[in-house]
PDB file of C-alpha atoms and ligand atoms in Angstrom:
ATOM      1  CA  UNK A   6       0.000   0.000   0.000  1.00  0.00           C
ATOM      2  CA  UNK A   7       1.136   3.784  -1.295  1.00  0.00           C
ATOM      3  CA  UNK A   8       1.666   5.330   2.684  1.00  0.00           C
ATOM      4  CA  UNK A   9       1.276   9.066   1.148  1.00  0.00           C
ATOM      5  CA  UNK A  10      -1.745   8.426  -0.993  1.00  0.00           C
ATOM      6  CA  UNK A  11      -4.455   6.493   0.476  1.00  0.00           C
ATOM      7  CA  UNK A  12      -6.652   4.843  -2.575  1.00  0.00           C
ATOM      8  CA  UNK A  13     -10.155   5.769  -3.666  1.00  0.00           C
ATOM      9  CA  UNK A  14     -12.812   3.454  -5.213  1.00  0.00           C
ATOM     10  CA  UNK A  15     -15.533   5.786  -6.782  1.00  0.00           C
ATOM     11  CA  UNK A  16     -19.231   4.256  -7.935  1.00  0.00           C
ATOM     12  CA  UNK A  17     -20.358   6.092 -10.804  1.00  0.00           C
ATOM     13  CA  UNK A  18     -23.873   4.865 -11.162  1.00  0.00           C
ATOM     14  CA  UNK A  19     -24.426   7.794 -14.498  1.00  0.00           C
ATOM     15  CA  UNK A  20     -28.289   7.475 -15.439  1.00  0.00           C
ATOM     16  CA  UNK A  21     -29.014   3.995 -13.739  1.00  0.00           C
ATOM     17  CA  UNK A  22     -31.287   2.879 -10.839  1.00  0.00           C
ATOM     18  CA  UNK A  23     -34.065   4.460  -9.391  1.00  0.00           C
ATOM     19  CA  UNK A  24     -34.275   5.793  -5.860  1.00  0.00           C
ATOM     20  CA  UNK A  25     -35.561   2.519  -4.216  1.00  0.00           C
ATOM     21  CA  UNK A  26     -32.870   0.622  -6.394  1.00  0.00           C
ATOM     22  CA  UNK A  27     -30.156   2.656  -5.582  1.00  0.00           C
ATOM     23  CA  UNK A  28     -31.406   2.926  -1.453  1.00  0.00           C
ATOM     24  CA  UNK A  29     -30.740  -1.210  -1.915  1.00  0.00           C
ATOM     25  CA  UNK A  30     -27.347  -1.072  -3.512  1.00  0.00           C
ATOM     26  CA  UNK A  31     -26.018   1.298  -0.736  1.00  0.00           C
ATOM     27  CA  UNK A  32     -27.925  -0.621   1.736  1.00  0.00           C
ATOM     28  CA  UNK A  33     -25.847  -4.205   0.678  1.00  0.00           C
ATOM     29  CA  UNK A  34     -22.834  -1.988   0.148  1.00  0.00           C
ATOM     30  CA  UNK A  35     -23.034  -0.987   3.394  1.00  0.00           C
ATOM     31  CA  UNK A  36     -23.807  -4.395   5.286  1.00  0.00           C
ATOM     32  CA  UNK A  37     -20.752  -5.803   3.448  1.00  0.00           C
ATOM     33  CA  UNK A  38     -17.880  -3.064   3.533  1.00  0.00           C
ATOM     34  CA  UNK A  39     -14.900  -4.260   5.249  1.00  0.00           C
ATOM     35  CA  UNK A  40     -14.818  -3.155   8.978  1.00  0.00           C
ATOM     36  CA  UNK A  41     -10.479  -1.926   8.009  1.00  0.00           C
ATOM     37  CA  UNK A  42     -11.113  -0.016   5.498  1.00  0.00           C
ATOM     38  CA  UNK A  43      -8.070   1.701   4.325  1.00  0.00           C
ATOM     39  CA  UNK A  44      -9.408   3.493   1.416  1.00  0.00           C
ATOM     40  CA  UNK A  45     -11.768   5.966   0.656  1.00  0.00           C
ATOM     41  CA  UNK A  46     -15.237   4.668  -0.657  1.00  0.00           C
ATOM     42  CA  UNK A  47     -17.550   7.431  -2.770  1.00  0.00           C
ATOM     43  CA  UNK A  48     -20.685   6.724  -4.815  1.00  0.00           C
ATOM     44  CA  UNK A  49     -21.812   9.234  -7.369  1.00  0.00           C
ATOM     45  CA  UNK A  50     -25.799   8.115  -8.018  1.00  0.00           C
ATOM     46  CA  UNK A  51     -27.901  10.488 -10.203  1.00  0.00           C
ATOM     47  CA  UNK A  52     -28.718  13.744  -8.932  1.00  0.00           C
ATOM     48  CA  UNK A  53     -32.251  12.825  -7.416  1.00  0.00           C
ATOM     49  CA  UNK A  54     -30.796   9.772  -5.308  1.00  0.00           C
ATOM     50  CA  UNK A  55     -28.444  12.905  -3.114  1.00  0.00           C
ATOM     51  CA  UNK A  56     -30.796  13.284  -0.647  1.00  0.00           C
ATOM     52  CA  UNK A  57     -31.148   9.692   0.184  1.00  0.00           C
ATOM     53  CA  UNK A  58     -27.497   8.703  -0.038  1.00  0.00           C
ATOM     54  CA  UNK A  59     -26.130  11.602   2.027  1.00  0.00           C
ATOM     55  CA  UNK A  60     -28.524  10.422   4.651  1.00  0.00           C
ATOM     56  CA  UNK A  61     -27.334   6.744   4.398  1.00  0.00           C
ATOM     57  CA  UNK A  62     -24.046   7.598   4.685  1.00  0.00           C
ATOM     58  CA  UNK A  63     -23.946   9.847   7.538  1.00  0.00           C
ATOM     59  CA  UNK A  64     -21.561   8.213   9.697  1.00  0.00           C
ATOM     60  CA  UNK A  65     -20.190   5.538   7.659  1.00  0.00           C
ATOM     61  CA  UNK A  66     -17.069   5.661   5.616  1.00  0.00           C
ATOM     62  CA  UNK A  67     -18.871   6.282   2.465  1.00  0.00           C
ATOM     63  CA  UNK A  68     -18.911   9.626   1.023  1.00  0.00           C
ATOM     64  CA  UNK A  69     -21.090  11.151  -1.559  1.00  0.00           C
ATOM     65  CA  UNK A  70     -20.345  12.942  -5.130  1.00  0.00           C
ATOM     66  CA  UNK A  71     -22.926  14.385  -7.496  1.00  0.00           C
ATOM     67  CA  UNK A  72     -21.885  13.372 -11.067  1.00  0.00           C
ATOM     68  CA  UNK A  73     -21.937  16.939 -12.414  1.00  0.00           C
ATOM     69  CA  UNK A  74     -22.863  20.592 -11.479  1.00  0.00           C
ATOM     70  CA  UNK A  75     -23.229  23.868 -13.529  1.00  0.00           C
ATOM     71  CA  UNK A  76     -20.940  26.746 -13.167  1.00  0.00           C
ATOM     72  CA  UNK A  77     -23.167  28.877 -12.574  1.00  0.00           C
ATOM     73  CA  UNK A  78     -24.288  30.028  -8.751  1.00  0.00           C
ATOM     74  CA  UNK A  79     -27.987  30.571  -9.876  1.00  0.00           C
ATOM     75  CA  UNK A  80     -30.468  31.460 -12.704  1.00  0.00           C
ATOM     76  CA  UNK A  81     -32.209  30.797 -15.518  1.00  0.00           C
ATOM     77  CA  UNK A  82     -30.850  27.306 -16.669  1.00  0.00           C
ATOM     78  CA  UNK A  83     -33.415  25.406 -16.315  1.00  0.00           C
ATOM     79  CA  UNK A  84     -32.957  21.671 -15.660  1.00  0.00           C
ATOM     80  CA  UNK A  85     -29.554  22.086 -13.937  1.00  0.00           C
ATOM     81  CA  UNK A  86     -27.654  21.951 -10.354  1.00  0.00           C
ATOM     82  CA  UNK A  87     -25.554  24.459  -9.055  1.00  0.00           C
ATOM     83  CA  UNK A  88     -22.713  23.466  -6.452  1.00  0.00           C
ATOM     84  CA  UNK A  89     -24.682  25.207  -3.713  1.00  0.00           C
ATOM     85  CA  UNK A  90     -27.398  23.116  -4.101  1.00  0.00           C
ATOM     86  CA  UNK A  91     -25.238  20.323  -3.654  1.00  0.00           C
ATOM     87  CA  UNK A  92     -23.305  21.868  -1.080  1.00  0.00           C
ATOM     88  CA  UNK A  93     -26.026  22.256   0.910  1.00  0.00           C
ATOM     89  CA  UNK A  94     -27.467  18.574   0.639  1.00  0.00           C
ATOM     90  CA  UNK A  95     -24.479  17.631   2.611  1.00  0.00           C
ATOM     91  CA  UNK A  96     -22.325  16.270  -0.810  1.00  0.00           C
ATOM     92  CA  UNK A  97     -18.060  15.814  -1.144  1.00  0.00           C
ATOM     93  CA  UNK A  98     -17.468  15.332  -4.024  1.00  0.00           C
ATOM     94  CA  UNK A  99     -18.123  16.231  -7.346  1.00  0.00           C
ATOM     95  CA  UNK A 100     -17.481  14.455 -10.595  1.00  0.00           C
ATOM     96  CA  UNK A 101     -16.426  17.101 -13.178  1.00  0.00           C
ATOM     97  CA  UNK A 102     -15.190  16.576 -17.144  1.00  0.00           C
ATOM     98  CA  UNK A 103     -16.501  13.065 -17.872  1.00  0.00           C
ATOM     99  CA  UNK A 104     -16.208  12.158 -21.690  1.00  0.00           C
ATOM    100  CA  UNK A 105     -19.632  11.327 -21.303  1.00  0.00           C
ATOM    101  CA  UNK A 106     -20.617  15.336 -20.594  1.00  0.00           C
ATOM    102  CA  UNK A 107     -17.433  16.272 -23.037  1.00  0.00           C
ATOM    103  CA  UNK A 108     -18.844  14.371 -26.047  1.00  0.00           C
ATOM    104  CA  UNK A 109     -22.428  13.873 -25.267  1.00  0.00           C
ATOM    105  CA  UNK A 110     -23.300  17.204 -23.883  1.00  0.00           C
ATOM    106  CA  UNK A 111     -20.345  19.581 -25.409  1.00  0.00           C
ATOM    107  CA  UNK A 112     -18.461  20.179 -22.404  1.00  0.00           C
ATOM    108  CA  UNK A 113     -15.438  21.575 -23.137  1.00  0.00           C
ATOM    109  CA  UNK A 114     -11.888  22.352 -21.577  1.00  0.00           C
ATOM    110  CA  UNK A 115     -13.347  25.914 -21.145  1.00  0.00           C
ATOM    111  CA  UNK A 116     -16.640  25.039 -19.626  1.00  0.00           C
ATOM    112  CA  UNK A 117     -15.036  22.204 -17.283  1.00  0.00           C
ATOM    113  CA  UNK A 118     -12.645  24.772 -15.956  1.00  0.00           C
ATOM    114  CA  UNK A 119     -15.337  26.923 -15.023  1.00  0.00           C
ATOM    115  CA  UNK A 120     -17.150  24.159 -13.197  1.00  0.00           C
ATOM    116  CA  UNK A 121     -14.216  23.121 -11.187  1.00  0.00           C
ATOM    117  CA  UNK A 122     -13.592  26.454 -10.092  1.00  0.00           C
ATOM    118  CA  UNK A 123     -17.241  26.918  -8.806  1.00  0.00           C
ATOM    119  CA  UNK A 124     -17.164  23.505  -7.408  1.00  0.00           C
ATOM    120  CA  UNK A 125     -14.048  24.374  -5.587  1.00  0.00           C
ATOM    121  CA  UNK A 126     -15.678  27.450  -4.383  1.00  0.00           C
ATOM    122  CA  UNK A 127     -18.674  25.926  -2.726  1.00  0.00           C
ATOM    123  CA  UNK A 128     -16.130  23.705  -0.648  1.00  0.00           C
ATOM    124  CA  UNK A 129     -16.785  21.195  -2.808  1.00  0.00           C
ATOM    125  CA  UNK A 130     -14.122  18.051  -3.747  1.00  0.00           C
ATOM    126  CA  UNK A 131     -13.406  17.255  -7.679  1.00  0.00           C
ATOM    127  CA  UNK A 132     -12.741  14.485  -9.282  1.00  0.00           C
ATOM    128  CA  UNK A 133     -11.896  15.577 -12.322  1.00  0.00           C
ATOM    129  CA  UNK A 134     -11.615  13.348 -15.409  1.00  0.00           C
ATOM    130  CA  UNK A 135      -9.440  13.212 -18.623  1.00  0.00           C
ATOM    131  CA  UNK A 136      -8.551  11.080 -21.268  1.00  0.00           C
ATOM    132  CA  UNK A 137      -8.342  10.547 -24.897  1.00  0.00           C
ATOM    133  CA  UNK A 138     -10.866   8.884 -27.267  1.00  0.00           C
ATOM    134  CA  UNK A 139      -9.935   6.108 -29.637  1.00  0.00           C
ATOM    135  CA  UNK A 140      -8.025   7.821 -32.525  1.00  0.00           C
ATOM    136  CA  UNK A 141      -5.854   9.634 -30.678  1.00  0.00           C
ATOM    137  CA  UNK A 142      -4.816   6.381 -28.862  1.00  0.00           C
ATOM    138  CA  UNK A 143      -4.211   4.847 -32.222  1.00  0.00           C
ATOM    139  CA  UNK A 144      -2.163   7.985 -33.687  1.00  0.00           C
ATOM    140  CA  UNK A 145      -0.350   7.849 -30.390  1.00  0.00           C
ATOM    141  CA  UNK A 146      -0.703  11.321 -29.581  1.00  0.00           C
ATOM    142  CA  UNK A 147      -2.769  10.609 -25.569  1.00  0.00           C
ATOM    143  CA  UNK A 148      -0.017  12.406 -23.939  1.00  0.00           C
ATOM    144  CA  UNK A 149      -0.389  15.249 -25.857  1.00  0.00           C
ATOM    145  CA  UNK A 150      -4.231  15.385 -25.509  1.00  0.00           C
ATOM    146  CA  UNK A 151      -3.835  15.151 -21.900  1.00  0.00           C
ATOM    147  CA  UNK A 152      -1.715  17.488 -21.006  1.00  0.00           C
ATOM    148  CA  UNK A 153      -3.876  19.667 -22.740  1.00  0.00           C
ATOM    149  CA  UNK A 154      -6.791  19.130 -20.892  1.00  0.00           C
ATOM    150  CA  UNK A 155      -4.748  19.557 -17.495  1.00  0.00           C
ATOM    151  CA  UNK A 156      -3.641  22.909 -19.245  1.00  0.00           C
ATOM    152  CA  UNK A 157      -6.761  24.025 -20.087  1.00  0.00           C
ATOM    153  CA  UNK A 158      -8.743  23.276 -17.393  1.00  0.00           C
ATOM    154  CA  UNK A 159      -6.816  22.619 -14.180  1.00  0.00           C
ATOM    155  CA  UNK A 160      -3.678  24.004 -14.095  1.00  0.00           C
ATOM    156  CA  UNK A 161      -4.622  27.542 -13.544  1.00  0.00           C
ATOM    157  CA  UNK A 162      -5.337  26.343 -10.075  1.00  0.00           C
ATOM    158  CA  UNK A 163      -3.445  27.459  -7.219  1.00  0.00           C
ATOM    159  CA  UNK A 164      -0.953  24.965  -5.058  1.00  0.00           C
ATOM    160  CA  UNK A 165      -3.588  25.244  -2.128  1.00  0.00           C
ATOM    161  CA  UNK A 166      -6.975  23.951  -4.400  1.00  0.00           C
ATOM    162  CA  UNK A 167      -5.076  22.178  -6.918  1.00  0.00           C
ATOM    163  CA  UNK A 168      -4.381  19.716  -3.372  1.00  0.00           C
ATOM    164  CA  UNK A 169      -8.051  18.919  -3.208  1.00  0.00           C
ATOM    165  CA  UNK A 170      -8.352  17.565  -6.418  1.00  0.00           C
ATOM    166  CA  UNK A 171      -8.732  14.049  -7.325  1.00  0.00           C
ATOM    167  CA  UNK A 172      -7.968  13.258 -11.303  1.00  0.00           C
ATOM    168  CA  UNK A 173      -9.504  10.294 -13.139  1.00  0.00           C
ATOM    169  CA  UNK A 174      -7.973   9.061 -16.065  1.00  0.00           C
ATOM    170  CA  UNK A 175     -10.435   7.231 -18.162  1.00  0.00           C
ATOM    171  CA  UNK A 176      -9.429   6.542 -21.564  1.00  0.00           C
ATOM    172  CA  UNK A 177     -12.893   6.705 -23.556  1.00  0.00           C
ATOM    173  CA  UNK A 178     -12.123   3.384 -25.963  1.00  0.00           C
ATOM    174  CA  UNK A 179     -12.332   1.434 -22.194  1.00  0.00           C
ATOM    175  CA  UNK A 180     -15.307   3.227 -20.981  1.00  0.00           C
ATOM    176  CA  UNK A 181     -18.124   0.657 -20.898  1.00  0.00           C
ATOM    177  CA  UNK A 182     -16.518  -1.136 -23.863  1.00  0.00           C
ATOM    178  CA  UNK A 183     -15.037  -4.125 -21.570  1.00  0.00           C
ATOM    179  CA  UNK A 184     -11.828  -3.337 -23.396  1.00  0.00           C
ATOM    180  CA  UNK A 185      -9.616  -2.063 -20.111  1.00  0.00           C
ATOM    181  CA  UNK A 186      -6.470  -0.402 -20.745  1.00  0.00           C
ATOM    182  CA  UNK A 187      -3.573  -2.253 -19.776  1.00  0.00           C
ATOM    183  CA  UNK A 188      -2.031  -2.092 -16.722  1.00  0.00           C
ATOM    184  CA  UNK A 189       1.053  -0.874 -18.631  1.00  0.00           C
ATOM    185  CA  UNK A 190      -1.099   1.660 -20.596  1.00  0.00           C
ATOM    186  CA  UNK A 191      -2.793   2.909 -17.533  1.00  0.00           C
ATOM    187  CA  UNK A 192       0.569   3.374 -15.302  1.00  0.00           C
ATOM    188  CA  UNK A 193       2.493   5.003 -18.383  1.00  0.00           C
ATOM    189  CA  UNK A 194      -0.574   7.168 -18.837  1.00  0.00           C
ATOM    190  CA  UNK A 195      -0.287   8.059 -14.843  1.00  0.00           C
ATOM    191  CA  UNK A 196       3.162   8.271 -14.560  1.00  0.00           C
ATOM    192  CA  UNK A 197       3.080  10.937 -17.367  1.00  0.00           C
ATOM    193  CA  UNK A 198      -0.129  13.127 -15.612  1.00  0.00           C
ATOM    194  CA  UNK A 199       2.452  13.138 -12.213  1.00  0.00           C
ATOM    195  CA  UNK A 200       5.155  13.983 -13.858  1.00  0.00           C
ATOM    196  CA  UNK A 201       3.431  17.359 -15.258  1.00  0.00           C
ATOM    197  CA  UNK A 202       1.794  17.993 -11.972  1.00  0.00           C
ATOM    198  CA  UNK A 203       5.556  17.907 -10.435  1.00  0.00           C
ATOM    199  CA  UNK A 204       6.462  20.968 -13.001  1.00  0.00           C
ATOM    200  CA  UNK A 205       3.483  22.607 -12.646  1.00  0.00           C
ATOM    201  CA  UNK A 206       3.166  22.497  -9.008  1.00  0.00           C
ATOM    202  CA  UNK A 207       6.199  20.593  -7.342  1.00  0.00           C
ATOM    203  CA  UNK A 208       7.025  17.505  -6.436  1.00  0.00           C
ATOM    204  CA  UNK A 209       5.441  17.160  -3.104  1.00  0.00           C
ATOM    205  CA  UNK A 210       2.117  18.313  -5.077  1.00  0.00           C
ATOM    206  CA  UNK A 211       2.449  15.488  -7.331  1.00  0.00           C
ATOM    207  CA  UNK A 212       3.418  12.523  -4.828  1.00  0.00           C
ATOM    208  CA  UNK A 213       0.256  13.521  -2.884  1.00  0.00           C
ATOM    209  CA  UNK A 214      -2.413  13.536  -5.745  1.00  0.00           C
ATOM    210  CA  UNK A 215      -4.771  10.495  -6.070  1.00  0.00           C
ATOM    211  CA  UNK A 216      -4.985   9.666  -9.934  1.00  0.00           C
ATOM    212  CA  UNK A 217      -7.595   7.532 -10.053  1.00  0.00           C
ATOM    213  CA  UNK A 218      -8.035   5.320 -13.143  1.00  0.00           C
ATOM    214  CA  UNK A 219     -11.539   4.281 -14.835  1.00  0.00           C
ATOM    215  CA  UNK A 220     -12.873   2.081 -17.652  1.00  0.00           C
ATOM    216  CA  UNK A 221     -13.968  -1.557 -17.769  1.00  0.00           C
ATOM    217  CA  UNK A 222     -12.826  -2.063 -14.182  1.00  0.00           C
ATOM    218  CA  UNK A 223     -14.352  -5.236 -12.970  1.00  0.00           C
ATOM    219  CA  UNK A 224     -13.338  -7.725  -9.799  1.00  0.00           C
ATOM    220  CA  UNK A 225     -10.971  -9.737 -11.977  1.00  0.00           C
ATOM    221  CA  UNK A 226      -8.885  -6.901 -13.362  1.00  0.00           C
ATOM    222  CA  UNK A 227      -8.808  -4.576 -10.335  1.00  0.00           C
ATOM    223  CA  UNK A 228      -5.953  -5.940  -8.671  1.00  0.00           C
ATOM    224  CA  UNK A 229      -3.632  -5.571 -11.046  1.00  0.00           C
ATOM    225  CA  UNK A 230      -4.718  -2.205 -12.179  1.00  0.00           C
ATOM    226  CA  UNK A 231      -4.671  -0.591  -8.358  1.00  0.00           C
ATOM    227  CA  UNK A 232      -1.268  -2.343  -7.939  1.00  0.00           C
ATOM    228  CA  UNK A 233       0.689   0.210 -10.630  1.00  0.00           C
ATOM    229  CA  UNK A 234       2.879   2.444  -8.434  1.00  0.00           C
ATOM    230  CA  UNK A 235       0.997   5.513  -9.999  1.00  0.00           C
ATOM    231  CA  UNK A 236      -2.989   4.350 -10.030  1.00  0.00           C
ATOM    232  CA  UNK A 237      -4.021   5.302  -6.925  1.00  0.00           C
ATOM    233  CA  UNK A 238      -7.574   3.791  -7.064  1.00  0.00           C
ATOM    234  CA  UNK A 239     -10.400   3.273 -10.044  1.00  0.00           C
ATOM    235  CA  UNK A 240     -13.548   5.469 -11.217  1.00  0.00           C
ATOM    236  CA  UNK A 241     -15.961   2.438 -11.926  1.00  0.00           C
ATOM    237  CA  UNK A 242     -19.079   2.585 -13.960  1.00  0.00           C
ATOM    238  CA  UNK A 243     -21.306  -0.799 -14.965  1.00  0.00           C
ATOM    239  CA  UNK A 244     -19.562  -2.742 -12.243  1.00  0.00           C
ATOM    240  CA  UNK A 245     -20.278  -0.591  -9.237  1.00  0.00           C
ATOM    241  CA  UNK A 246     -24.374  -1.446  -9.959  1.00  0.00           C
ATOM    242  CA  UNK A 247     -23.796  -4.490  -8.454  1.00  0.00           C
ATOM    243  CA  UNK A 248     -23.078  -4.601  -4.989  1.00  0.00           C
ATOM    244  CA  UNK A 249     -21.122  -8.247  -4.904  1.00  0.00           C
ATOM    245  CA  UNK A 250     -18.842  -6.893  -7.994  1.00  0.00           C
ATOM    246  CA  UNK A 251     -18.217  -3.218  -6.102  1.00  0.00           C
ATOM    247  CA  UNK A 252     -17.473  -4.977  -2.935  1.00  0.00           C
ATOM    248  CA  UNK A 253     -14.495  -7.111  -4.779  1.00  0.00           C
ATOM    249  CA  UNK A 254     -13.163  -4.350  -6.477  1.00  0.00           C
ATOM    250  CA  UNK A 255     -13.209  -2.211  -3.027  1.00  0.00           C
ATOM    251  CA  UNK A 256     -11.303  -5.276  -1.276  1.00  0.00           C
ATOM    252  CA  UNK A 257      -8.819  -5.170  -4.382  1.00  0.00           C
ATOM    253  CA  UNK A 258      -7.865  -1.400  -3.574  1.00  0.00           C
ATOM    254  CA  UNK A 259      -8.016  -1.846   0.385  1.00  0.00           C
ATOM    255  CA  UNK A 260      -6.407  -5.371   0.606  1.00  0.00           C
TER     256      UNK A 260
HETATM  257  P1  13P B 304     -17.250   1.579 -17.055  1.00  0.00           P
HETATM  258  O1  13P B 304     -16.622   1.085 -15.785  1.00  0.00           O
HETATM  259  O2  13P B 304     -18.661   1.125 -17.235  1.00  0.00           O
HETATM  260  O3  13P B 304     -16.382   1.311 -18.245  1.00  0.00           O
HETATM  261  O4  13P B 304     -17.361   3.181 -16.930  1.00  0.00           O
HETATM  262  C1  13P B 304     -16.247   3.897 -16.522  1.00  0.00           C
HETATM  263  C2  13P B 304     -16.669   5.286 -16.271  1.00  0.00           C
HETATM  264  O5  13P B 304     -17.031   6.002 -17.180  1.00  0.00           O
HETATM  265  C3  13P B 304     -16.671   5.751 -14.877  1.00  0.00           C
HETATM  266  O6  13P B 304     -16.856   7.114 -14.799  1.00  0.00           O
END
């Protein structure tokens, strides 16, 4: 186990279960979490399960995240959630940047870094998320993408909030496609992220983030993923909806 950066298994549920579903998942997640737990355990359900989680939570060593937030503090946006509304449900965390809002919805570097900033101003924890889709994999050019989404949308930060930031790198050819990256791919990928947060920050900055990584992680591959010296922990999507399969992959980052 990393003794500077303790690991973090995050459940992001995206636009699956309803309330009474999710109230069961937490509820067998919560009956079965290992009484040791040396890592940090977070579940991101959709926005109208908040309310319910927080509560189930309170006092247990789960916390909550919101899977994304406008950057807005208030107004006329109708169907959206400002970080003060989440702030004051009682929520950590917030997912910000997933491909999912970057290609789906048109998030981009621009808008992202105005979220995290207003997440970070409510007192609110991101997890903010990067990574490359498939061509740019294939033309070898990830690293370059990266870096310029850490550019663009996180390292304008200061030292003090870049520290409560929580990066997920989640390569978009292994999100939900059961093609994981490799453990290799995943720790080169990692490695490189650190390296830039060491010149952009320092290298006490960079030994203390938690780069989280995320796609296809299942119970079987989860080990060896959260093993790499630089994955500090997994963002995990269709495998966290089932509590037996969340469990295993919680043991694999805690064991
Ligand atoms: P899957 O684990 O379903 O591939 O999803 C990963 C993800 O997008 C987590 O945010």
């Amino acid at each position: 186990m990393n003794e500077i950066r303790k690991k973090i298994v995050a459940a992001n549920w995206k636009m699956n279960t309803t309330v009474t579903q999710g109230e069961k998942l937490v509820e067998d997640i919560l009956l079965h979490l290992p009484g040791e737990l040396n890592c940090t355990v977070i579940i991101a359900p959709p926005f109208t399960h908040l309310p319910m989680l927080v509560k189930k939570v309170e006092g247990t060593k789960i916390c909550s995240a919101a899977q994304n937030c406008h950057q807005d503090k208030s107004g006329a946006f109708t169907g959206e959630i400002s970080v003060d509304m989440l702030s004051d449900l009682g929520v950590n965390y917030v997912i910000i940047g997933h491909s999912e809002r970057r290609q789906l919805f048109h998030e981009d570097n621009e808008i992202i870094k105005l979220k995290l900033d207003a997440v970070l101003a409510a007192g609110l924890l991101p997890i903010f998320c990067c990574g490359e889709p498939l061509d740019i994999r294939e033309s070898e050019t990830q690293n370059i993408f990266v870096h310029q989404q850490l550019e663009e949308s996180l390292f304008h930060l200061h030292k003090d909030d870049f520290a409560k930031v929580c990066i997920a790198y989640e390569p978009i050819w292994a999100i939900g496609t059961g093609v994981t990256a490799s453990p290799e791919q995943a720790q080169e990928m990692h490695m490189f992220i650190r390296d830039k947060i060491a010149i952009r920050y320092n290298k006490f900055v960079s030994e203390t983030t938690r780069i989280l990584y995320g796609g296809s992680i299942k119970a079987d591959n989860a080990k060896t993923l959260f093993s790499q010296d630089d994955v500090d922990g997994g963002l995990v999507g269709g495998a966290s909806l089932n509590s037996a399969g969340f469990l295993d992959i919680i043991r694999a980052a805690c064991g």
